[in-house]
Amino acid sequence: MTTLADVAAAAGVSKAAASLVLSGKSEGRVAERKAERVRTAADELGYVRDALAGGMRNGETRTIGVIGERVLSTPYAVSMIDALLSTSQELGWSVLLTDSGRDGVAAENAVREMVARRVGTVVIATMYHRVVDVPEQLDDVVVLNGEAGTPGVPGVVPDEYQGARDAVEHLIGLGHTRIGYVSHDSRGTIAVRLREKAFRETMAGHGLPVDESVVVAGGSDPLSADESARRLLDRPDRPSAIVCYNDGLAAGVYRQAARLGLSVPRDLSVVGFDDLTLISTNLDPLLTTMRLPHWEMGEWLTRELAAGRARELPELILFPCPLIERASTAPPAA
């Protein structure tokens, strides 16, 4: 990490002069030409002023830093942050929460803020399960709802494979053998890849063929969801049950089933994924779905960090996705 002495040496001034400039107290005390050299050197070296210097002897605070990546701007993963905040408060810890924004400048500023505040551990919380680039300036880092691109950095994630496997097992247990799958078209992402893999392997494990014509992928917006659903339902050999990559796609299946006069679950069973209650509990009938364990992940991680176990965590921690059985699944019609 770049020190004040490094900046002073690069600017050709004393450490005291550099300190005055970087603390905003140089006016009338350091020549402007020298001050400009100090500011330039600090920027080029990536110097972060220690906001807590002199106020702490052990260099640690009872604070967990959280850099959110679009987590607060969507309804999908906000419960992770809720769990972090409430559990930290219960344990007598503070949370320094900032957002990395959508550009590199905001992300860089977020990292600098964490370093300056000397937080014990930084949590990078992502909106969806993906690989995260971990800034090298951060020492103790844990990724929440994602996997680190840096070896040795722990990641806490939903067990996508188990969730999709259990969804298929649920339908097979009800007696369904012709099962369709509606996926997202971003098949390179971790969740999309693992859920479809689990669907295919679970079907194969039960000796059930996967008809490629009833495995469709498209966008997640309502119009695209309807289009994907039509490809599965507007045919004489439609499946008796459908597993959906998320609840939004399941809503599209509901809409197209209604258009065709099909009843859920009498004529068609539907399983979603996420348990986004804005959707799952507002469909009629209520949607059977796999719940993402965002709250449990956030609560557990907060307790581990507060207990000082950040460095003991394995590289990947999987949390199970429970089946929330409601009214959208039933045995197939005779």
Coordinates of C-alpha atoms in Angstrom, one line a residue:
M1 CA 0.0 0.0 0.0
T2 CA 1.3 3.5 -0.9
T3 CA 2.3 5.5 2.2
L4 CA 2.5 9.2 2.9
A5 CA 6.3 8.9 2.8
D6 CA 6.1 7.5 -0.7
V7 CA 4.0 10.4 -1.9
A8 CA 6.4 12.9 -0.2
A9 CA 9.4 11.3 -1.9
A10 CA 7.8 11.3 -5.3
A11 CA 6.8 15.0 -5.0
G12 CA 10.2 16.0 -3.6
V13 CA 8.7 17.5 -0.4
S14 CA 8.8 16.7 3.3
K15 CA 6.4 14.3 4.8
A16 CA 4.9 17.1 6.9
A17 CA 4.3 19.2 3.8
A18 CA 2.6 16.2 2.1
S19 CA 0.4 15.7 5.1
L20 CA -0.7 19.3 5.2
V21 CA -1.6 19.1 1.5
L22 CA -3.5 15.9 1.6
S23 CA -5.4 16.9 4.7
G24 CA -6.5 20.1 3.1
K25 CA -4.6 22.3 5.5
S26 CA -1.8 23.6 3.2
E27 CA -3.2 27.0 2.3
G28 CA -0.7 29.7 3.3
R29 CA 1.7 27.0 4.6
V30 CA 2.8 25.1 1.5
A31 CA 3.6 26.8 -1.8
E32 CA 0.9 26.0 -4.4
R33 CA 3.5 24.6 -6.9
K34 CA 4.6 22.1 -4.2
A35 CA 1.0 21.3 -3.3
E36 CA 0.2 20.5 -6.9
R37 CA 3.1 18.2 -7.1
V38 CA 1.9 16.4 -4.0
R39 CA -1.7 16.0 -5.3
T40 CA -0.3 14.7 -8.6
A41 CA 1.9 12.2 -6.9
A42 CA -0.9 11.0 -4.7
D43 CA -3.2 10.4 -7.7
E44 CA -0.5 8.6 -9.7
L45 CA 0.5 6.4 -6.8
G46 CA -3.1 5.6 -5.8
Y47 CA -2.6 7.0 -2.3
V48 CA -5.5 6.7 0.1
R49 CA -5.5 8.9 3.1
D50 CA -6.0 7.1 6.4
A51 CA -9.2 8.7 7.7
L52 CA -8.8 7.1 11.1
A53 CA -5.0 7.6 11.7
G54 CA -4.2 8.5 15.2
G55 CA -7.6 7.4 16.5
M56 CA -7.0 3.7 16.7
R57 CA -4.1 1.7 18.0
N58 CA -4.9 -1.8 16.7
G59 CA -5.8 -0.7 13.2
E60 CA -9.2 -2.4 13.3
T61 CA -12.8 -1.3 13.8
R62 CA -16.0 -3.3 14.6
T63 CA -17.2 -2.4 11.1
I64 CA -18.0 -4.6 8.1
G65 CA -17.6 -2.8 4.8
V66 CA -20.1 -3.6 2.1
I67 CA -19.6 -2.7 -1.6
G68 CA -22.9 -3.3 -3.3
E69 CA -23.1 -3.9 -7.0
R70 CA -26.6 -2.8 -8.0
V71 CA -28.0 -4.8 -5.1
L72 CA -30.0 -1.9 -3.7
S73 CA -31.5 -1.0 -7.1
T74 CA -33.3 -4.3 -7.7
P75 CA -35.7 -6.4 -5.6
Y76 CA -33.8 -9.6 -6.2
A77 CA -31.0 -9.6 -3.6
V78 CA -31.9 -6.7 -1.3
S79 CA -32.7 -9.1 1.5
M80 CA -28.9 -9.9 1.7
I81 CA -28.3 -6.3 2.7
D82 CA -31.2 -6.3 5.1
A83 CA -29.7 -9.4 6.8
L84 CA -26.3 -7.8 7.0
L85 CA -27.6 -4.6 8.6
S86 CA -30.0 -6.3 11.1
T87 CA -27.5 -9.0 12.2
S88 CA -24.6 -6.5 12.5
Q89 CA -26.9 -4.3 14.7
E90 CA -27.8 -7.3 16.8
L91 CA -24.1 -8.1 17.3
G92 CA -23.1 -4.5 18.1
W93 CA -21.2 -4.0 14.8
S94 CA -21.5 -1.2 12.3
V95 CA -21.8 -1.5 8.5
L96 CA -20.2 0.9 6.1
L97 CA -22.3 0.5 2.9
T98 CA -21.4 2.0 -0.4
D99 CA -22.4 1.3 -4.0
S100 CA -19.9 0.6 -6.8
G101 CA -22.2 2.2 -9.4
R102 CA -22.1 1.4 -13.0
D103 CA -18.7 2.9 -13.9
G104 CA -15.1 2.4 -12.9
V105 CA -14.7 5.7 -11.1
A106 CA -17.5 5.0 -8.7
A107 CA -16.1 1.5 -8.0
E108 CA -12.6 2.9 -7.4
N109 CA -14.0 5.5 -5.0
A110 CA -15.9 2.8 -3.1
V111 CA -12.7 0.8 -2.7
R112 CA -10.7 3.8 -1.5
E113 CA -13.4 4.6 1.0
M114 CA -13.1 1.1 2.5
V115 CA -9.3 1.3 2.7
A116 CA -9.4 4.8 4.3
R117 CA -11.9 3.7 6.9
R118 CA -9.9 0.6 7.9
V119 CA -12.8 -1.8 7.9
G120 CA -11.9 -5.3 9.1
T121 CA -13.4 -7.2 6.2
V122 CA -15.1 -6.0 3.0
V123 CA -18.1 -7.8 1.5
I124 CA -18.7 -7.4 -2.2
A125 CA -22.4 -8.1 -2.6
T126 CA -23.6 -8.7 -6.1
M127 CA -27.1 -8.7 -7.6
Y128 CA -26.8 -12.1 -9.2
H129 CA -24.5 -15.1 -9.0
R130 CA -21.5 -14.4 -11.1
V131 CA -17.7 -14.2 -11.1
V132 CA -16.4 -11.0 -9.4
D133 CA -13.1 -9.2 -10.0
V134 CA -11.7 -8.5 -6.5
P135 CA -9.7 -5.2 -6.2
E136 CA -6.1 -5.8 -5.2
Q137 CA -6.2 -3.0 -2.7
L138 CA -8.5 -4.9 -0.4
D139 CA -6.9 -7.5 1.9
D140 CA -9.8 -9.3 3.6
V141 CA -12.6 -9.8 1.1
V142 CA -15.6 -12.0 0.9
V143 CA -17.9 -12.1 -2.1
L144 CA -21.6 -12.5 -1.3
N145 CA -23.9 -14.0 -4.0
G146 CA -20.9 -14.5 -6.3
E147 CA -17.6 -16.2 -6.8
A148 CA -14.3 -14.4 -6.7
G149 CA -12.1 -14.3 -9.7
T150 CA -9.1 -14.3 -7.3
P151 CA -8.0 -17.7 -5.9
G152 CA -8.4 -18.0 -2.1
V153 CA -11.1 -15.4 -1.8
P154 CA -14.3 -16.9 -0.3
G155 CA -17.6 -16.7 -2.1
V156 CA -21.1 -17.3 -0.5
V157 CA -23.6 -18.5 -3.2
P158 CA -26.9 -20.2 -3.6
D159 CA -26.7 -23.9 -4.6
E160 CA -28.1 -23.4 -8.1
Y161 CA -27.7 -27.0 -9.1
Q162 CA -29.4 -28.4 -6.0
G163 CA -32.3 -26.0 -6.5
A164 CA -33.0 -26.9 -10.1
R165 CA -32.5 -30.6 -9.3
D166 CA -35.1 -30.5 -6.5
A167 CA -37.6 -28.7 -8.8
V168 CA -37.4 -31.5 -11.3
E169 CA -37.5 -34.2 -8.6
H170 CA -40.6 -32.6 -7.2
L171 CA -42.4 -32.8 -10.6
I172 CA -41.2 -36.4 -11.2
G173 CA -42.4 -37.3 -7.8
L174 CA -45.9 -36.1 -8.8
G175 CA -45.8 -38.4 -11.8
H176 CA -44.7 -36.0 -14.6
T177 CA -42.5 -37.5 -17.3
R178 CA -42.7 -34.9 -20.1
I179 CA -41.2 -31.8 -18.5
G180 CA -40.3 -28.6 -20.3
Y181 CA -37.7 -26.1 -19.3
V182 CA -37.7 -22.3 -19.9
S183 CA -34.3 -20.7 -19.5
H184 CA -32.7 -17.3 -19.8
D185 CA -30.7 -16.7 -23.0
S186 CA -27.6 -15.7 -21.0
R187 CA -26.3 -19.3 -20.9
G188 CA -22.8 -18.2 -20.1
T189 CA -23.7 -17.0 -16.6
I190 CA -23.2 -19.3 -13.6
A191 CA -26.8 -19.6 -12.5
V192 CA -28.2 -20.2 -16.0
R193 CA -25.6 -22.8 -16.8
L194 CA -26.0 -24.8 -13.5
R195 CA -29.8 -24.8 -13.4
E196 CA -30.1 -26.1 -17.0
K197 CA -27.3 -28.7 -16.3
A198 CA -29.2 -29.9 -13.2
F199 CA -32.5 -30.1 -15.2
R200 CA -30.9 -32.3 -17.9
E201 CA -28.9 -34.5 -15.5
T202 CA -31.9 -35.1 -13.2
M203 CA -34.1 -36.1 -16.1
A204 CA -31.4 -38.5 -17.4
G205 CA -30.9 -39.9 -13.9
H206 CA -34.6 -41.0 -13.9
G207 CA -34.3 -42.4 -17.4
L208 CA -36.5 -39.7 -18.9
P209 CA -35.5 -38.3 -22.3
V210 CA -35.1 -34.6 -22.7
D211 CA -37.0 -33.4 -25.8
E212 CA -34.9 -30.5 -27.1
S213 CA -38.0 -28.9 -28.6
V214 CA -39.4 -28.3 -25.1
V215 CA -36.1 -26.7 -23.8
V216 CA -36.3 -23.0 -24.8
A217 CA -34.3 -19.9 -23.9
G218 CA -35.2 -16.3 -24.3
G219 CA -35.2 -12.9 -22.6
S220 CA -36.5 -12.2 -19.2
D221 CA -38.8 -9.3 -20.0
P222 CA -42.6 -10.0 -20.1
L223 CA -42.8 -10.0 -24.0
S224 CA -39.9 -12.4 -24.2
A225 CA -41.3 -14.6 -21.4
D226 CA -44.6 -14.8 -23.3
E227 CA -42.8 -15.8 -26.5
S228 CA -40.9 -18.6 -24.8
A229 CA -44.0 -19.9 -23.1
R230 CA -45.9 -19.9 -26.5
R231 CA -43.2 -22.1 -28.0
L232 CA -43.8 -24.7 -25.3
L233 CA -47.6 -24.5 -25.0
D234 CA -49.0 -23.7 -28.4
R235 CA -48.4 -27.3 -29.7
P236 CA -50.3 -30.6 -29.6
D237 CA -47.6 -32.4 -27.7
R238 CA -47.0 -29.8 -25.0
P239 CA -45.3 -30.9 -21.7
S240 CA -47.5 -31.6 -18.7
A241 CA -45.1 -29.6 -16.4
I242 CA -42.6 -26.8 -16.9
V243 CA -39.6 -25.7 -14.8
C244 CA -38.8 -22.0 -15.2
Y245 CA -35.4 -20.4 -14.7
N246 CA -37.1 -17.6 -12.6
D247 CA -40.5 -16.5 -11.4
G248 CA -40.8 -13.9 -14.1
L249 CA -40.6 -16.6 -16.8
A250 CA -43.2 -18.6 -14.8
A251 CA -45.5 -15.6 -15.0
G252 CA -45.2 -15.7 -18.8
V253 CA -46.2 -19.4 -18.7
Y254 CA -49.3 -18.5 -16.6
R255 CA -50.3 -15.8 -19.1
Q256 CA -50.0 -18.1 -22.2
A257 CA -51.7 -21.0 -20.4
A258 CA -54.7 -18.7 -19.7
R259 CA -54.7 -17.6 -23.4
L260 CA -55.0 -21.2 -24.4
G261 CA -57.6 -22.1 -21.8
L262 CA -55.3 -24.3 -19.8
S263 CA -55.7 -24.5 -16.1
V264 CA -52.7 -24.4 -13.7
P265 CA -52.2 -27.0 -12.2
R266 CA -55.0 -29.2 -13.6
D267 CA -53.6 -29.1 -17.1
L268 CA -50.1 -27.8 -16.5
S269 CA -47.8 -27.8 -13.5
V270 CA -45.4 -24.9 -13.1
V271 CA -42.3 -24.4 -10.9
G272 CA -40.4 -21.1 -10.7
F273 CA -37.1 -20.1 -9.2
D274 CA -36.2 -17.2 -6.8
D275 CA -39.4 -16.9 -4.8
L276 CA -39.6 -13.2 -5.6
T277 CA -42.7 -12.6 -3.6
L278 CA -43.9 -9.7 -5.8
I279 CA -44.5 -12.4 -8.4
S280 CA -44.8 -15.8 -6.6
T281 CA -47.5 -14.8 -4.2
N282 CA -49.4 -12.7 -6.6
L283 CA -50.0 -15.3 -9.3
D284 CA -53.2 -17.3 -9.2
P285 CA -52.7 -20.0 -8.2
L286 CA -49.8 -19.2 -5.9
L287 CA -46.5 -20.3 -7.5
T288 CA -44.5 -23.3 -6.4
T289 CA -40.9 -22.1 -6.6
M290 CA -37.3 -22.6 -5.3
R291 CA -36.4 -19.9 -2.9
L292 CA -33.0 -18.2 -3.1
P293 CA -31.5 -18.1 0.4
H294 CA -30.3 -14.5 0.3
W295 CA -31.3 -13.7 3.8
E296 CA -29.7 -16.8 5.3
M297 CA -26.5 -16.1 3.3
G298 CA -26.3 -12.5 4.6
E299 CA -27.0 -13.4 8.2
W300 CA -24.6 -16.3 8.3
L301 CA -21.8 -14.4 6.7
T302 CA -22.2 -11.5 9.1
R303 CA -21.9 -13.8 12.1
E304 CA -18.8 -15.4 10.7
L305 CA -17.1 -12.1 10.0
A306 CA -18.0 -10.7 13.5
A307 CA -16.5 -13.8 15.0
G308 CA -13.2 -13.1 13.2
R309 CA -13.4 -16.2 10.9
A310 CA -13.1 -14.5 7.6
R311 CA -9.7 -16.0 6.9
E312 CA -10.9 -19.5 7.8
L313 CA -13.8 -19.6 5.2
P314 CA -13.5 -22.1 2.3
E315 CA -13.3 -20.7 -1.2
L316 CA -17.0 -21.6 -2.0
I317 CA -19.8 -21.9 0.4
L318 CA -23.1 -23.2 -1.0
F319 CA -26.5 -22.5 0.6
P320 CA -29.4 -24.7 -0.3
C321 CA -32.4 -23.4 -2.2
P322 CA -35.5 -24.8 -0.5
L323 CA -38.7 -25.8 -2.3
I324 CA -41.6 -23.6 -1.5
E325 CA -44.6 -25.7 -2.4
R326 CA -47.7 -23.8 -3.2
A327 CA -50.6 -24.5 -5.5
S328 CA -49.1 -24.5 -9.0
T329 CA -48.1 -28.2 -9.1
A330 CA -50.2 -31.4 -9.1
P331 CA -50.1 -34.8 -10.6
P332 CA -50.6 -34.9 -14.4
A333 CA -54.1 -35.2 -15.7
A334 CA -55.2 -38.7 -16.6

